Amino acid sequence: ITPFALGLALTRPDLHVVALDGDGAALMRMGVFATLGAYGPSNLTHILLDNGAHDSTGGQSTVSPQVSFAGVAAACGYASAVEGDDAGLIDELFASPLLDGPRFVRVAIRRGTPDGLPRPTITPPDVKTRLMRHIATAGSNEGAR
C-alpha cells in the first residue's frame, strides 16, 4: 500500500495520506522506505503495525524484533520516525504539525485476528471503483492533519 500512498500523496498534495503497513509486508519491501524518504511528501504519514508475524499468510514469525523500523525510516530521510508499544504514539503523531517530509510510526501490536471479524462483502473491482470515486471527490478539509 505504501507505493500507492506515495503516488497519491504526490499527485494530491491537498490530501493528507495515511499508509497502514504491516511488519511482514515492510520487511518484504524494504526499498519502499528509501523511495518514500527520497520523494519526501510532507502530506504522507506511514504507520507500521508490528505483530511479529505474517498474519495474513498463516502467522509465520517475522524478524521484526531485530529491526528498528524507525531507524530505517530515519536513515532513509523521513522527517520524523518513532516506535514503541504504546498506541498513543499514533495520537501524538496526528496531534503534531506536519513536517518537511513524511512521518513514520511503528507500533507493536498483538498477533491474531479478533473473533467475528467481518470479511469484505464487495468484489475487488467494486473496491477499486469506490476508492477512485472517493479520491476524486476528497477535498483538503477531510482527514487528519
Short mmCIF file of N, CA and C in Angstrom, two decimals:
data_model
loop_
_atom_site.label_atom_id
_atom_site.label_comp_id
_atom_site.label_asym_id
_atom_site.label_seq_id
_atom_site.Cartn_x
_atom_site.Cartn_y
_atom_site.Cartn_z
N ILE A 1 0.81 -1.20 0.00
CA ILE A 1 0.00 0.00 0.00
C ILE A 1 0.86 1.26 0.00
N THR A 2 2.08 1.17 0.53
CA THR A 2 2.89 2.38 0.64
C THR A 2 3.27 2.98 -0.72
N PRO A 3 3.57 2.18 -1.75
CA PRO A 3 3.82 2.81 -3.05
C PRO A 3 2.59 3.55 -3.59
N PHE A 4 1.41 2.97 -3.40
CA PHE A 4 0.17 3.64 -3.81
C PHE A 4 0.00 4.93 -3.03
N ALA A 5 0.24 4.87 -1.72
CA ALA A 5 0.10 6.06 -0.87
C ALA A 5 1.05 7.16 -1.32
N LEU A 6 2.28 6.79 -1.68
CA LEU A 6 3.24 7.78 -2.17
C LEU A 6 2.72 8.45 -3.43
N GLY A 7 2.25 7.66 -4.38
CA GLY A 7 1.71 8.24 -5.61
C GLY A 7 0.55 9.16 -5.35
N LEU A 8 -0.35 8.76 -4.45
CA LEU A 8 -1.50 9.60 -4.12
C LEU A 8 -1.05 10.88 -3.44
N ALA A 9 -0.11 10.78 -2.51
CA ALA A 9 0.38 11.98 -1.81
C ALA A 9 1.05 12.96 -2.77
N LEU A 10 1.78 12.44 -3.74
CA LEU A 10 2.46 13.32 -4.70
C LEU A 10 1.49 13.97 -5.68
N THR A 11 0.46 13.25 -6.09
CA THR A 11 -0.47 13.80 -7.07
C THR A 11 -1.60 14.60 -6.44
N ARG A 12 -1.84 14.39 -5.16
CA ARG A 12 -2.90 15.13 -4.45
C ARG A 12 -2.32 15.77 -3.20
N PRO A 13 -1.50 16.82 -3.35
CA PRO A 13 -0.90 17.46 -2.18
C PRO A 13 -1.92 18.12 -1.26
N ASP A 14 -3.16 18.24 -1.72
CA ASP A 14 -4.22 18.81 -0.88
C ASP A 14 -4.75 17.80 0.14
N LEU A 15 -4.39 16.53 -0.01
CA LEU A 15 -4.85 15.49 0.90
C LEU A 15 -3.75 15.10 1.87
N HIS A 16 -4.13 14.67 3.07
CA HIS A 16 -3.17 14.04 3.97
C HIS A 16 -3.37 12.54 3.82
N VAL A 17 -2.36 11.85 3.33
CA VAL A 17 -2.44 10.44 3.01
C VAL A 17 -1.80 9.63 4.14
N VAL A 18 -2.52 8.60 4.59
CA VAL A 18 -2.02 7.72 5.64
C VAL A 18 -1.87 6.32 5.05
N ALA A 19 -0.67 5.76 5.16
CA ALA A 19 -0.40 4.40 4.70
C ALA A 19 -0.29 3.49 5.91
N LEU A 20 -1.16 2.48 6.00
CA LEU A 20 -1.08 1.48 7.05
C LEU A 20 -0.34 0.28 6.51
N ASP A 21 0.70 -0.12 7.21
CA ASP A 21 1.58 -1.20 6.76
C ASP A 21 1.70 -2.22 7.87
N GLY A 22 2.10 -3.42 7.52
CA GLY A 22 2.41 -4.45 8.50
C GLY A 22 3.89 -4.77 8.47
N ASP A 23 4.39 -5.37 9.55
CA ASP A 23 5.82 -5.67 9.60
C ASP A 23 6.23 -6.67 8.53
N GLY A 24 5.41 -7.68 8.28
CA GLY A 24 5.76 -8.66 7.26
C GLY A 24 5.88 -8.03 5.88
N ALA A 25 4.91 -7.20 5.53
CA ALA A 25 4.94 -6.52 4.23
C ALA A 25 6.13 -5.57 4.15
N ALA A 26 6.39 -4.83 5.23
CA ALA A 26 7.51 -3.88 5.22
C ALA A 26 8.84 -4.60 5.06
N LEU A 27 8.98 -5.74 5.73
CA LEU A 27 10.23 -6.50 5.61
C LEU A 27 10.43 -7.04 4.20
N MET A 28 9.35 -7.38 3.53
CA MET A 28 9.47 -7.91 2.17
C MET A 28 9.74 -6.83 1.13
N ARG A 29 9.51 -5.56 1.47
CA ARG A 29 9.77 -4.48 0.52
C ARG A 29 10.45 -3.30 1.21
N MET A 30 11.61 -3.58 1.77
CA MET A 30 12.36 -2.55 2.50
C MET A 30 12.74 -1.36 1.61
N GLY A 31 12.85 -1.58 0.32
CA GLY A 31 13.21 -0.50 -0.59
C GLY A 31 12.21 0.64 -0.61
N VAL A 32 10.98 0.37 -0.22
CA VAL A 32 9.95 1.40 -0.21
C VAL A 32 10.32 2.53 0.76
N PHE A 33 10.98 2.17 1.87
CA PHE A 33 11.39 3.21 2.83
C PHE A 33 12.29 4.24 2.13
N ALA A 34 13.25 3.77 1.34
CA ALA A 34 14.17 4.69 0.65
C ALA A 34 13.42 5.56 -0.36
N THR A 35 12.47 4.97 -1.06
CA THR A 35 11.70 5.74 -2.05
C THR A 35 10.85 6.80 -1.36
N LEU A 36 10.17 6.42 -0.28
CA LEU A 36 9.35 7.40 0.45
C LEU A 36 10.22 8.52 1.01
N GLY A 37 11.36 8.17 1.57
CA GLY A 37 12.25 9.19 2.11
C GLY A 37 12.81 10.10 1.03
N ALA A 38 13.12 9.54 -0.13
CA ALA A 38 13.71 10.33 -1.21
C ALA A 38 12.72 11.34 -1.79
N TYR A 39 11.48 10.91 -1.98
CA TYR A 39 10.48 11.81 -2.56
C TYR A 39 9.87 12.73 -1.51
N GLY A 40 9.88 12.32 -0.27
CA GLY A 40 9.58 13.15 0.87
C GLY A 40 8.34 14.00 0.90
N PRO A 41 7.16 13.50 0.55
CA PRO A 41 5.98 14.36 0.65
C PRO A 41 5.59 14.60 2.11
N SER A 42 5.38 15.86 2.46
CA SER A 42 5.02 16.19 3.84
C SER A 42 3.59 15.79 4.17
N ASN A 43 2.80 15.47 3.17
CA ASN A 43 1.41 15.09 3.41
C ASN A 43 1.23 13.58 3.53
N LEU A 44 2.32 12.86 3.80
CA LEU A 44 2.26 11.40 3.92
C LEU A 44 2.66 10.97 5.32
N THR A 45 1.83 10.14 5.92
CA THR A 45 2.12 9.53 7.21
C THR A 45 2.13 8.02 7.01
N HIS A 46 3.19 7.37 7.46
CA HIS A 46 3.39 5.93 7.30
C HIS A 46 3.28 5.29 8.68
N ILE A 47 2.26 4.48 8.89
CA ILE A 47 2.04 3.79 10.16
C ILE A 47 2.30 2.31 9.94
N LEU A 48 3.19 1.74 10.75
CA LEU A 48 3.52 0.32 10.65
C LEU A 48 3.00 -0.38 11.90
N LEU A 49 2.10 -1.32 11.72
CA LEU A 49 1.56 -2.12 12.82
C LEU A 49 2.35 -3.43 12.85
N ASP A 50 3.10 -3.63 13.92
CA ASP A 50 4.06 -4.75 14.02
C ASP A 50 3.55 -5.80 14.99
N ASN A 51 3.06 -6.91 14.44
CA ASN A 51 2.62 -8.02 15.29
C ASN A 51 3.62 -9.17 15.29
N GLY A 52 4.77 -8.97 14.66
CA GLY A 52 5.80 -10.00 14.65
C GLY A 52 5.46 -11.21 13.82
N ALA A 53 4.49 -11.07 12.90
CA ALA A 53 4.05 -12.23 12.13
C ALA A 53 3.54 -11.82 10.76
N HIS A 54 3.58 -12.79 9.86
CA HIS A 54 2.91 -12.67 8.56
C HIS A 54 1.49 -13.21 8.79
N ASP A 55 0.66 -12.44 9.47
CA ASP A 55 -0.65 -12.93 9.92
C ASP A 55 -1.54 -13.35 8.77
N SER A 56 -1.50 -12.64 7.66
CA SER A 56 -2.43 -12.93 6.57
C SER A 56 -2.05 -14.19 5.79
N THR A 57 -0.86 -14.73 6.02
CA THR A 57 -0.44 -15.93 5.27
C THR A 57 -0.20 -17.13 6.18
N GLY A 58 -0.73 -17.10 7.39
CA GLY A 58 -0.60 -18.25 8.26
C GLY A 58 0.07 -17.99 9.59
N GLY A 59 0.49 -16.79 9.83
CA GLY A 59 1.05 -16.44 11.13
C GLY A 59 2.51 -16.78 11.34
N GLN A 60 3.27 -16.96 10.24
CA GLN A 60 4.69 -17.23 10.39
C GLN A 60 5.37 -16.03 11.05
N SER A 61 6.33 -16.31 11.95
CA SER A 61 7.05 -15.23 12.64
C SER A 61 7.90 -14.43 11.66
N THR A 62 8.03 -13.14 11.94
CA THR A 62 8.95 -12.29 11.18
C THR A 62 10.19 -12.04 12.03
N VAL A 63 11.14 -11.36 11.45
CA VAL A 63 12.35 -10.98 12.19
C VAL A 63 12.24 -9.55 12.71
N SER A 64 11.03 -9.02 12.78
CA SER A 64 10.84 -7.62 13.17
C SER A 64 11.42 -7.28 14.54
N PRO A 65 11.48 -8.21 15.52
CA PRO A 65 12.09 -7.82 16.79
C PRO A 65 13.57 -7.39 16.65
N GLN A 66 14.23 -7.81 15.59
CA GLN A 66 15.62 -7.44 15.38
C GLN A 66 15.80 -6.20 14.50
N VAL A 67 14.69 -5.59 14.09
CA VAL A 67 14.77 -4.46 13.15
C VAL A 67 14.24 -3.19 13.81
N SER A 68 15.00 -2.12 13.71
CA SER A 68 14.50 -0.82 14.13
C SER A 68 13.91 -0.14 12.90
N PHE A 69 12.61 -0.30 12.71
CA PHE A 69 11.97 0.31 11.55
C PHE A 69 12.09 1.83 11.60
N ALA A 70 12.02 2.41 12.80
CA ALA A 70 12.20 3.87 12.92
C ALA A 70 13.61 4.26 12.50
N GLY A 71 14.59 3.43 12.84
CA GLY A 71 15.97 3.70 12.41
C GLY A 71 16.10 3.64 10.90
N VAL A 72 15.43 2.67 10.28
CA VAL A 72 15.44 2.55 8.82
C VAL A 72 14.79 3.78 8.20
N ALA A 73 13.61 4.17 8.73
CA ALA A 73 12.90 5.33 8.19
C ALA A 73 13.75 6.59 8.32
N ALA A 74 14.37 6.79 9.47
CA ALA A 74 15.21 7.97 9.68
C ALA A 74 16.40 7.96 8.72
N ALA A 75 17.04 6.81 8.57
CA ALA A 75 18.19 6.71 7.67
C ALA A 75 17.80 6.95 6.22
N CYS A 76 16.54 6.69 5.89
CA CYS A 76 16.06 6.88 4.52
C CYS A 76 15.51 8.28 4.27
N GLY A 77 15.51 9.14 5.27
CA GLY A 77 15.13 10.53 5.04
C GLY A 77 13.76 10.96 5.51
N TYR A 78 13.06 10.14 6.26
CA TYR A 78 11.78 10.57 6.82
C TYR A 78 12.02 11.75 7.75
N ALA A 79 11.08 12.67 7.82
CA ALA A 79 11.22 13.86 8.67
C ALA A 79 11.13 13.51 10.15
N SER A 80 10.35 12.50 10.49
CA SER A 80 10.28 12.02 11.87
C SER A 80 10.02 10.53 11.84
N ALA A 81 10.54 9.84 12.85
CA ALA A 81 10.38 8.39 12.93
C ALA A 81 10.45 7.97 14.39
N VAL A 82 9.37 7.35 14.86
CA VAL A 82 9.31 6.88 16.24
C VAL A 82 8.76 5.46 16.25
N GLU A 83 9.04 4.75 17.36
CA GLU A 83 8.49 3.41 17.50
C GLU A 83 8.32 3.07 18.97
N GLY A 84 7.40 2.16 19.24
CA GLY A 84 7.16 1.72 20.60
C GLY A 84 5.97 0.79 20.66
N ASP A 85 5.52 0.51 21.88
CA ASP A 85 4.39 -0.39 22.04
C ASP A 85 3.15 0.31 22.60
N ASP A 86 3.15 1.62 22.56
CA ASP A 86 2.02 2.42 23.04
C ASP A 86 1.26 2.99 21.84
N ALA A 87 0.01 2.57 21.69
CA ALA A 87 -0.80 3.07 20.57
C ALA A 87 -0.99 4.58 20.63
N GLY A 88 -0.73 5.18 21.78
CA GLY A 88 -0.80 6.63 21.91
C GLY A 88 0.19 7.35 21.02
N LEU A 89 1.21 6.64 20.55
CA LEU A 89 2.16 7.24 19.61
C LEU A 89 1.46 7.73 18.35
N ILE A 90 0.44 6.99 17.93
CA ILE A 90 -0.30 7.38 16.73
C ILE A 90 -1.06 8.68 16.99
N ASP A 91 -1.69 8.78 18.16
CA ASP A 91 -2.40 10.02 18.52
C ASP A 91 -1.43 11.19 18.56
N GLU A 92 -0.26 10.98 19.16
CA GLU A 92 0.74 12.05 19.24
C GLU A 92 1.18 12.49 17.85
N LEU A 93 1.33 11.53 16.95
CA LEU A 93 1.75 11.84 15.59
C LEU A 93 0.73 12.76 14.91
N PHE A 94 -0.56 12.43 15.05
CA PHE A 94 -1.58 13.24 14.39
C PHE A 94 -1.82 14.57 15.09
N ALA A 95 -1.43 14.67 16.35
CA ALA A 95 -1.57 15.94 17.07
C ALA A 95 -0.43 16.90 16.76
N SER A 96 0.66 16.38 16.21
CA SER A 96 1.81 17.23 15.91
C SER A 96 1.66 17.86 14.53
N PRO A 97 2.31 19.00 14.31
CA PRO A 97 2.21 19.66 13.00
C PRO A 97 2.92 18.84 11.92
N LEU A 98 2.50 19.07 10.68
CA LEU A 98 3.18 18.44 9.56
C LEU A 98 4.61 18.95 9.49
N LEU A 99 5.49 18.12 9.01
CA LEU A 99 6.91 18.45 8.90
C LEU A 99 7.29 18.54 7.43
N ASP A 100 8.54 18.85 7.18
CA ASP A 100 9.04 18.93 5.81
C ASP A 100 9.50 17.55 5.37
N GLY A 101 8.55 16.66 5.19
CA GLY A 101 8.84 15.30 4.77
C GLY A 101 7.87 14.33 5.43
N PRO A 102 7.93 13.06 5.04
CA PRO A 102 7.00 12.08 5.57
C PRO A 102 7.28 11.76 7.04
N ARG A 103 6.22 11.34 7.73
CA ARG A 103 6.33 10.95 9.13
C ARG A 103 6.09 9.45 9.25
N PHE A 104 6.74 8.83 10.25
CA PHE A 104 6.66 7.38 10.43
C PHE A 104 6.45 7.05 11.90
N VAL A 105 5.61 6.06 12.15
CA VAL A 105 5.48 5.49 13.49
C VAL A 105 5.29 3.98 13.36
N ARG A 106 6.01 3.23 14.19
CA ARG A 106 5.85 1.78 14.29
C ARG A 106 5.31 1.49 15.68
N VAL A 107 4.19 0.75 15.72
CA VAL A 107 3.57 0.39 16.99
C VAL A 107 3.48 -1.13 17.06
N ALA A 108 3.97 -1.69 18.15
CA ALA A 108 3.85 -3.13 18.38
C ALA A 108 2.41 -3.46 18.77
N ILE A 109 1.87 -4.50 18.15
CA ILE A 109 0.50 -4.94 18.45
C ILE A 109 0.51 -6.44 18.71
N ARG A 110 -0.62 -6.96 19.20
CA ARG A 110 -0.75 -8.40 19.44
C ARG A 110 -1.00 -9.13 18.12
N ARG A 111 -0.57 -10.38 18.09
CA ARG A 111 -0.88 -11.26 16.96
C ARG A 111 -2.34 -11.67 17.01
N GLY A 112 -2.82 -12.11 15.85
CA GLY A 112 -4.13 -12.73 15.80
C GLY A 112 -5.20 -11.85 15.18
N THR A 113 -6.30 -12.50 14.88
CA THR A 113 -7.46 -11.85 14.29
C THR A 113 -8.61 -11.96 15.28
N PRO A 114 -9.28 -10.86 15.56
CA PRO A 114 -10.41 -10.93 16.50
C PRO A 114 -11.49 -11.89 16.00
N ASP A 115 -12.09 -12.61 16.94
CA ASP A 115 -13.21 -13.48 16.58
C ASP A 115 -14.33 -12.65 15.98
N GLY A 116 -14.95 -13.17 14.95
CA GLY A 116 -16.09 -12.50 14.34
C GLY A 116 -15.73 -11.32 13.45
N LEU A 117 -14.44 -11.17 13.13
CA LEU A 117 -14.04 -10.07 12.25
C LEU A 117 -14.73 -10.26 10.90
N PRO A 118 -15.51 -9.28 10.46
CA PRO A 118 -16.22 -9.45 9.19
C PRO A 118 -15.25 -9.47 8.01
N ARG A 119 -15.62 -10.21 7.01
CA ARG A 119 -14.85 -10.30 5.78
C ARG A 119 -15.45 -9.34 4.77
N PRO A 120 -14.65 -8.90 3.80
CA PRO A 120 -15.20 -8.00 2.77
C PRO A 120 -16.38 -8.64 2.05
N THR A 121 -17.35 -7.81 1.73
CA THR A 121 -18.54 -8.31 1.03
C THR A 121 -18.65 -7.76 -0.38
N ILE A 122 -17.67 -6.95 -0.81
CA ILE A 122 -17.71 -6.42 -2.17
C ILE A 122 -16.51 -6.96 -2.94
N THR A 123 -16.63 -6.96 -4.25
CA THR A 123 -15.58 -7.52 -5.10
C THR A 123 -14.41 -6.54 -5.25
N PRO A 124 -13.23 -7.04 -5.60
CA PRO A 124 -12.10 -6.13 -5.82
C PRO A 124 -12.39 -5.03 -6.84
N PRO A 125 -13.06 -5.31 -7.97
CA PRO A 125 -13.38 -4.20 -8.88
C PRO A 125 -14.27 -3.14 -8.22
N ASP A 126 -15.19 -3.57 -7.36
CA ASP A 126 -16.04 -2.61 -6.65
C ASP A 126 -15.22 -1.78 -5.66
N VAL A 127 -14.24 -2.41 -5.02
CA VAL A 127 -13.36 -1.68 -4.11
C VAL A 127 -12.62 -0.60 -4.88
N LYS A 128 -12.10 -0.97 -6.06
CA LYS A 128 -11.37 0.00 -6.89
C LYS A 128 -12.27 1.17 -7.28
N THR A 129 -13.48 0.87 -7.72
CA THR A 129 -14.41 1.92 -8.13
C THR A 129 -14.73 2.84 -6.97
N ARG A 130 -14.98 2.27 -5.81
CA ARG A 130 -15.30 3.08 -4.63
C ARG A 130 -14.12 3.95 -4.23
N LEU A 131 -12.90 3.40 -4.26
CA LEU A 131 -11.71 4.16 -3.91
C LEU A 131 -11.48 5.30 -4.90
N MET A 132 -11.60 5.02 -6.19
CA MET A 132 -11.41 6.06 -7.21
C MET A 132 -12.42 7.19 -7.03
N ARG A 133 -13.66 6.84 -6.73
CA ARG A 133 -14.70 7.85 -6.52
C ARG A 133 -14.36 8.70 -5.29
N HIS A 134 -13.90 8.06 -4.24
CA HIS A 134 -13.55 8.80 -3.02
C HIS A 134 -12.38 9.75 -3.27
N ILE A 135 -11.36 9.28 -3.96
CA ILE A 135 -10.20 10.13 -4.25
C ILE A 135 -10.61 11.33 -5.09
N ALA A 136 -11.48 11.09 -6.07
CA ALA A 136 -11.90 12.17 -6.96
C ALA A 136 -12.70 13.24 -6.23
N THR A 137 -13.43 12.84 -5.19
CA THR A 137 -14.29 13.81 -4.51
C THR A 137 -13.71 14.31 -3.19
N ALA A 138 -12.59 13.75 -2.75
CA ALA A 138 -12.00 14.16 -1.47
C ALA A 138 -11.45 15.57 -1.58
N GLY A 139 -11.65 16.32 -0.53
CA GLY A 139 -11.15 17.69 -0.50
C GLY A 139 -10.11 17.87 0.58
N SER A 140 -9.51 19.03 0.60
CA SER A 140 -8.44 19.28 1.56
C SER A 140 -8.95 19.42 2.99
N ASN A 141 -10.25 19.54 3.18
CA ASN A 141 -10.79 19.66 4.54
C ASN A 141 -11.03 18.32 5.20
N GLU A 142 -10.87 17.22 4.47
CA GLU A 142 -11.15 15.91 5.02
C GLU A 142 -9.89 15.32 5.61
N GLY A 143 -10.06 14.48 6.62
CA GLY A 143 -8.94 13.74 7.19
C GLY A 143 -8.21 14.50 8.27
N ALA A 144 -7.23 13.82 8.83
CA ALA A 144 -6.43 14.40 9.91
C ALA A 144 -5.36 15.30 9.35
N ARG A 145 -4.75 16.09 10.25
CA ARG A 145 -3.66 16.97 9.83
C ARG A 145 -2.50 16.16 9.36
#
